[in-house]
Short mmCIF file of C-alpha atoms in Angstrom, two decimals:
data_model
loop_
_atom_site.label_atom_id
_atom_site.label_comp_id
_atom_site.label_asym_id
_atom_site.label_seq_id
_atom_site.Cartn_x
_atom_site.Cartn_y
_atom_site.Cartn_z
CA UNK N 35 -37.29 27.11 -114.16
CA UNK N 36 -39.26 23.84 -113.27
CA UNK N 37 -40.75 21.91 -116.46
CA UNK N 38 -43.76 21.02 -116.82
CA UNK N 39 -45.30 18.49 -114.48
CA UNK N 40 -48.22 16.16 -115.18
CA UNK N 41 -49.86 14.04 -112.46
CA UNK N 42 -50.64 10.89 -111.98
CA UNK N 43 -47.49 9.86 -114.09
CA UNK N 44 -49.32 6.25 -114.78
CA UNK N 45 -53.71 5.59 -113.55
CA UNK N 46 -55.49 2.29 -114.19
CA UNK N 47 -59.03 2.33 -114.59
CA UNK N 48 -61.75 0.35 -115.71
CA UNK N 49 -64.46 0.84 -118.31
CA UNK N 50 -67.44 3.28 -118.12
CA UNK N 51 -65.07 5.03 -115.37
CA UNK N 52 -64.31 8.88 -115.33
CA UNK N 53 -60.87 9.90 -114.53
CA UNK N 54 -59.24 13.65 -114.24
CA UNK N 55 -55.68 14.39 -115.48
CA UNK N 56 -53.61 17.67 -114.09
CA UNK N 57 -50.84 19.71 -115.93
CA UNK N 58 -48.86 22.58 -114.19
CA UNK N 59 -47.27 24.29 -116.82
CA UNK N 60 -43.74 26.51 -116.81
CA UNK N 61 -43.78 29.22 -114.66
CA UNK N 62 -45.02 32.33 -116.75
CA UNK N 63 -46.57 30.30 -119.29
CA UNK N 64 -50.33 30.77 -119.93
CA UNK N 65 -51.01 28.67 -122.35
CA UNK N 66 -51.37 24.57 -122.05
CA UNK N 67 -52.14 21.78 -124.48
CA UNK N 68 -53.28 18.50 -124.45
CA UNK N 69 -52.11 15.63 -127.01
CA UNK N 70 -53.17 11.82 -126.91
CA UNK N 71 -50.35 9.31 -128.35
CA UNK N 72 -51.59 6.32 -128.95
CA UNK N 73 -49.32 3.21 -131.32
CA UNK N 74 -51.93 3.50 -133.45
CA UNK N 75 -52.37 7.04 -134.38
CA UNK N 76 -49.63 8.36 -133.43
CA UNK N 77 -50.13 12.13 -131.35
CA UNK N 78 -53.37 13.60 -131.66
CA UNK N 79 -54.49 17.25 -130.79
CA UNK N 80 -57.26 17.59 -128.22
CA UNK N 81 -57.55 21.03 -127.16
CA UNK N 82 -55.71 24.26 -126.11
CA UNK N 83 -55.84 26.81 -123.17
CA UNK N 84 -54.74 30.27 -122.84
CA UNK N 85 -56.05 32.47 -119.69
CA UNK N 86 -58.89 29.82 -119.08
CA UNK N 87 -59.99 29.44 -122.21
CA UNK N 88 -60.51 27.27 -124.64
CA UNK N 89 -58.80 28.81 -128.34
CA UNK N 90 -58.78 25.36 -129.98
CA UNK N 91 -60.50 21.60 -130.10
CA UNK N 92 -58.90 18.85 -132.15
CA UNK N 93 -61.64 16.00 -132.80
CA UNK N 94 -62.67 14.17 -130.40
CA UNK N 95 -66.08 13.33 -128.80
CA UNK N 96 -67.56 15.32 -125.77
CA UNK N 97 -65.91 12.64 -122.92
CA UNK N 98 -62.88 14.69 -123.33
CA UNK N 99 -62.92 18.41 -121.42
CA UNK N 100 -60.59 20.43 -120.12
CA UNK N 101 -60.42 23.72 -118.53
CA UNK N 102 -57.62 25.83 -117.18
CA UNK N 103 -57.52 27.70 -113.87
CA UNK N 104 -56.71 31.39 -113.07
CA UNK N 105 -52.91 29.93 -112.59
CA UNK N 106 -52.62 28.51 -115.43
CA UNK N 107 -52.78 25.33 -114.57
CA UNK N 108 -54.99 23.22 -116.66
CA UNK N 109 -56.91 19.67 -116.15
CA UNK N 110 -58.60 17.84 -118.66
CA UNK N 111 -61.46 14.80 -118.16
CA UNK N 112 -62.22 11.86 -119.99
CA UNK N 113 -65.50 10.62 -118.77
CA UNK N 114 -67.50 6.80 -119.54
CA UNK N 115 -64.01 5.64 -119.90
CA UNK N 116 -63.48 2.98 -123.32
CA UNK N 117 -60.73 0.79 -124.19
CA UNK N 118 -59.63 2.77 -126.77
CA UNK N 119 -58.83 5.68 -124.49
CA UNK N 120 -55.66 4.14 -123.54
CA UNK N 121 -53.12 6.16 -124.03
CA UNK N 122 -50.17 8.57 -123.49
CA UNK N 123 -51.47 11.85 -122.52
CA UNK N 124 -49.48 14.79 -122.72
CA UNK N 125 -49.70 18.46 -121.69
CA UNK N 126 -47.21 20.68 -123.10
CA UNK N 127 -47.35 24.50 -121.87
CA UNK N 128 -45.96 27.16 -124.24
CA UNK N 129 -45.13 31.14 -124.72
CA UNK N 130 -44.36 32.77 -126.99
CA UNK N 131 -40.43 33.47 -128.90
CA UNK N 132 -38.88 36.22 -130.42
CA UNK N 133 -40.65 35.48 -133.58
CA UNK N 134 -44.17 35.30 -132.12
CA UNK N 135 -43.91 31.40 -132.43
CA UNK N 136 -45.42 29.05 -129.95
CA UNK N 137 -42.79 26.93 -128.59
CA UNK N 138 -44.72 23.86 -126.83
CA UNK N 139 -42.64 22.22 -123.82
CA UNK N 140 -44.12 18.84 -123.17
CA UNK N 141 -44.33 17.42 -119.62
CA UNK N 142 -43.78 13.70 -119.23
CA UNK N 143 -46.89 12.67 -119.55
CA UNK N 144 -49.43 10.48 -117.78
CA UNK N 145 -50.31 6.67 -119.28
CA UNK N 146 -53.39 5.75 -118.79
CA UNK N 147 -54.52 1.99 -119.37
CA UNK N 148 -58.71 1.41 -119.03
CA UNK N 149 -58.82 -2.16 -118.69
CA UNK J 291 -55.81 20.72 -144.38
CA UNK J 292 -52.17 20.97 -143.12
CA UNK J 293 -49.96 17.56 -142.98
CA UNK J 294 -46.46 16.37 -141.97
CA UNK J 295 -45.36 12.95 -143.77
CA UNK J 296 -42.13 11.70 -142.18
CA UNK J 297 -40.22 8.59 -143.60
CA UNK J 298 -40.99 5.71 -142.04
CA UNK J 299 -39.19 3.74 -139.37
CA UNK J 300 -37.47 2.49 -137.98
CA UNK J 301 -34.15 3.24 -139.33
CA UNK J 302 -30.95 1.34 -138.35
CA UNK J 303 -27.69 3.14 -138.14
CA UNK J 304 -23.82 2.66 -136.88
CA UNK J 305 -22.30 4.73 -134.33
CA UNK J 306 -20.75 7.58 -136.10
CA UNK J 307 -22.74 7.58 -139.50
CA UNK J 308 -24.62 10.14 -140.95
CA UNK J 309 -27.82 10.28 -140.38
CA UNK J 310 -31.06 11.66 -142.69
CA UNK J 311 -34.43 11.70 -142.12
CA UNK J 312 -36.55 13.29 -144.26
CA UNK J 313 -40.01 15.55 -143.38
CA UNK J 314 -42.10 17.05 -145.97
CA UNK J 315 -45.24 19.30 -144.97
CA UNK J 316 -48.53 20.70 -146.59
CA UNK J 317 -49.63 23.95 -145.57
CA UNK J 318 -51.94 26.63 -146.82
CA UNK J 319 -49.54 29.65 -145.55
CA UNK J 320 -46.55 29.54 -143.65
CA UNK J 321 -45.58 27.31 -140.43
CA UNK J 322 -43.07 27.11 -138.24
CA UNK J 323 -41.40 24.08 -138.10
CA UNK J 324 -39.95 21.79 -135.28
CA UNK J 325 -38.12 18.74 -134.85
CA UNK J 326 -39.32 16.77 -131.36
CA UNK J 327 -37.32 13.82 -129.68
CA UNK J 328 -38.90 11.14 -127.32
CA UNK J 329 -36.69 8.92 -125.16
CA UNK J 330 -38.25 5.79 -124.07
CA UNK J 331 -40.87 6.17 -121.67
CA UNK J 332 -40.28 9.64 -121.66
CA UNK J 333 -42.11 12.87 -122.92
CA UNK J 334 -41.26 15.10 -125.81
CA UNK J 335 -37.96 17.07 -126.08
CA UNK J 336 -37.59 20.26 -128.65
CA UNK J 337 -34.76 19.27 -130.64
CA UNK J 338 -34.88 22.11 -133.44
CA UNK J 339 -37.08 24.97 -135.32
CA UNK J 340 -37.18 27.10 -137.79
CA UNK J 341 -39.48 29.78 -138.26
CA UNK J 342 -39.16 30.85 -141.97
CA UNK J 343 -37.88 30.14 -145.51
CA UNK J 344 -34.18 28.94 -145.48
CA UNK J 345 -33.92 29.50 -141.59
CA UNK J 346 -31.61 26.36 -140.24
CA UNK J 347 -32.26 25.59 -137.03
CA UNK J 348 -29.63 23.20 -134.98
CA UNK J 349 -28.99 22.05 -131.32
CA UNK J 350 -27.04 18.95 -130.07
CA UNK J 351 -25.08 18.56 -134.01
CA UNK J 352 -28.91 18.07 -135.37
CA UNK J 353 -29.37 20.22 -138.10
CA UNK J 354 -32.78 21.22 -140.44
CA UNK J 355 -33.59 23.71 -142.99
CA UNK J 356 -36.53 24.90 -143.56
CA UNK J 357 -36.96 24.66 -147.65
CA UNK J 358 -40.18 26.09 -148.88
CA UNK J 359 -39.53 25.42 -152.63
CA UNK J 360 -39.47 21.50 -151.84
CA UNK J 361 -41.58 22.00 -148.72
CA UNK J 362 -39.51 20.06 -146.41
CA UNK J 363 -37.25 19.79 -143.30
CA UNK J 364 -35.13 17.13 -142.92
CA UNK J 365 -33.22 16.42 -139.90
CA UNK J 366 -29.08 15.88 -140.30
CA UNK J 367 -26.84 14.66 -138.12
CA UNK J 368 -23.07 14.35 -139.28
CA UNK J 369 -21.96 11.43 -136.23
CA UNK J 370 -24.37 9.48 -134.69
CA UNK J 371 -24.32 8.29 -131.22
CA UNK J 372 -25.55 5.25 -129.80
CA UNK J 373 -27.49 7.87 -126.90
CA UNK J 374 -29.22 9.48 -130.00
CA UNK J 375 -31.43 6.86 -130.14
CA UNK J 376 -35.26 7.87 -129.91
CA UNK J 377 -38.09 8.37 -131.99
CA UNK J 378 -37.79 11.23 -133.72
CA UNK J 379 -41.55 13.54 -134.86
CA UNK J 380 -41.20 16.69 -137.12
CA UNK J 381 -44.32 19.01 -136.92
CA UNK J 382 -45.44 22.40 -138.18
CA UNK J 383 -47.72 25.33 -136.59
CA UNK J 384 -49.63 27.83 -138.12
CA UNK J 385 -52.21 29.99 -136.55
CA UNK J 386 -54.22 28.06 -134.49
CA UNK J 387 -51.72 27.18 -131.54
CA UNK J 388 -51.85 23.30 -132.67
CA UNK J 389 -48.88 21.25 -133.53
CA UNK J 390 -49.57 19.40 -136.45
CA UNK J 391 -47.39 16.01 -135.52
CA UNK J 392 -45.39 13.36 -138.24
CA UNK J 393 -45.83 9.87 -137.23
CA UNK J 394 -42.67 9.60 -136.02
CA UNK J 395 -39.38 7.40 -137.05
CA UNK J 396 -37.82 5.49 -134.78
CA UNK J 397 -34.07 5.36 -135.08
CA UNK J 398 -31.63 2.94 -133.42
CA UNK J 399 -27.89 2.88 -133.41
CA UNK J 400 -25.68 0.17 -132.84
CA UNK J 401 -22.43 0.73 -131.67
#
């Protein structure tokens, strides 16, 4: 099976900008989260999908969205771009195991610098 | 809420030594617990889980248990390898779909 593929892989955009991130997660998988890692503090929870909707919200201010489409894939939005958004974002798409357990597989992520 | 505290990095090791690093976790019921690895400019890898008390989970010689009396997980490796070097985050789940993340140790080894 493929992974999990995020695009742009690396985006450079200035302040007060918008910008749109996409995930395509593993075939068969329906649900997709989004993580922020940053030096600072370290991987962050921002929200996750299943069957377009949203089950969960880490906190973070209304710039951030996301939504997922009827094939799972999933997008997320960080409008009025700041400095401080710059960052490793990551999508990792997950089913469940044996035991019921979420197992996340994490695409490679997308770095975005605001400058 | 729930927490992961991981020991902090980065910790320095020879090729074929024996390598600890210790995870502890707070959690109001009980999580599922995962060892991540993340190359250098590369995304996150499952290394290792374990789903209940005393489960061991293990995958390229890493080892963990998953110790509810001391609530911890620490990752074991008998031989180290110089390509084992990465930065290393332990995390837990429980109910709500969200990975709960350690800050991560970085771990080097010299040949």
């Amino acid at each position: 099976k493929a992974g999990v593929t995020q695009t742009p892989r690396y985006l450079i955009k200035t302040r007060g900008q918008q910008v749109t991130l996409s995930c395509s997660p593993i075939s068969g998988h329906r649900s997709v989260s989004w993580y922020q890692q940053t030096p600072g503090q370290g991987l962050q929870f921002l929200f996750e999908y299943f069957s377009e909707t949203q089950r969960n919200k880490g906190n973070f201010p209304g710039r951030f969205s996301g939504r997922q489409f009827s094939n799972s894939r999933s997008e997320m939005n960080v409008s009025t771009l700041e400095l401080g958004d710059s960052a490793l974002y990551l999508c990792a798409s997950s089913s469940l195991d044996q035991n019921l357990v979420y197992e996340q597989y994490f695409g490679p992520g997308t770095r975005l610098t605001v400058t | 809420g729930d927490s992961v505290t991981q020991m902090e990095g980065p910790v320095t090791l020879s090729e074929e030594a024996f390598l600890t690093i210790n995870c502890t976790y707070t959690a109001t019921g009980y999580p599922s617990l995962f060892w991540y690895v993340q190359y250098p400019g590369e995304g996150l890898q499952l290394l290792l889980k374990a789903t209940k008390a005393d489960d061991k989970g293990s995958n390229k010689g890493f080892e963990a248990t998953y110790r509810k009396e001391t609530t911890s997980f620490h990752l074991e490796k008998g031989s180290v390898q110089v390509s084992d070097s990465a930065v290393y985050f332990c995390a837990l789940i429980e109910g709500n779909y969200q990975l709960i993340w350690g800050a991560g140790t970085k771990l080097i080894i010299k040949p």
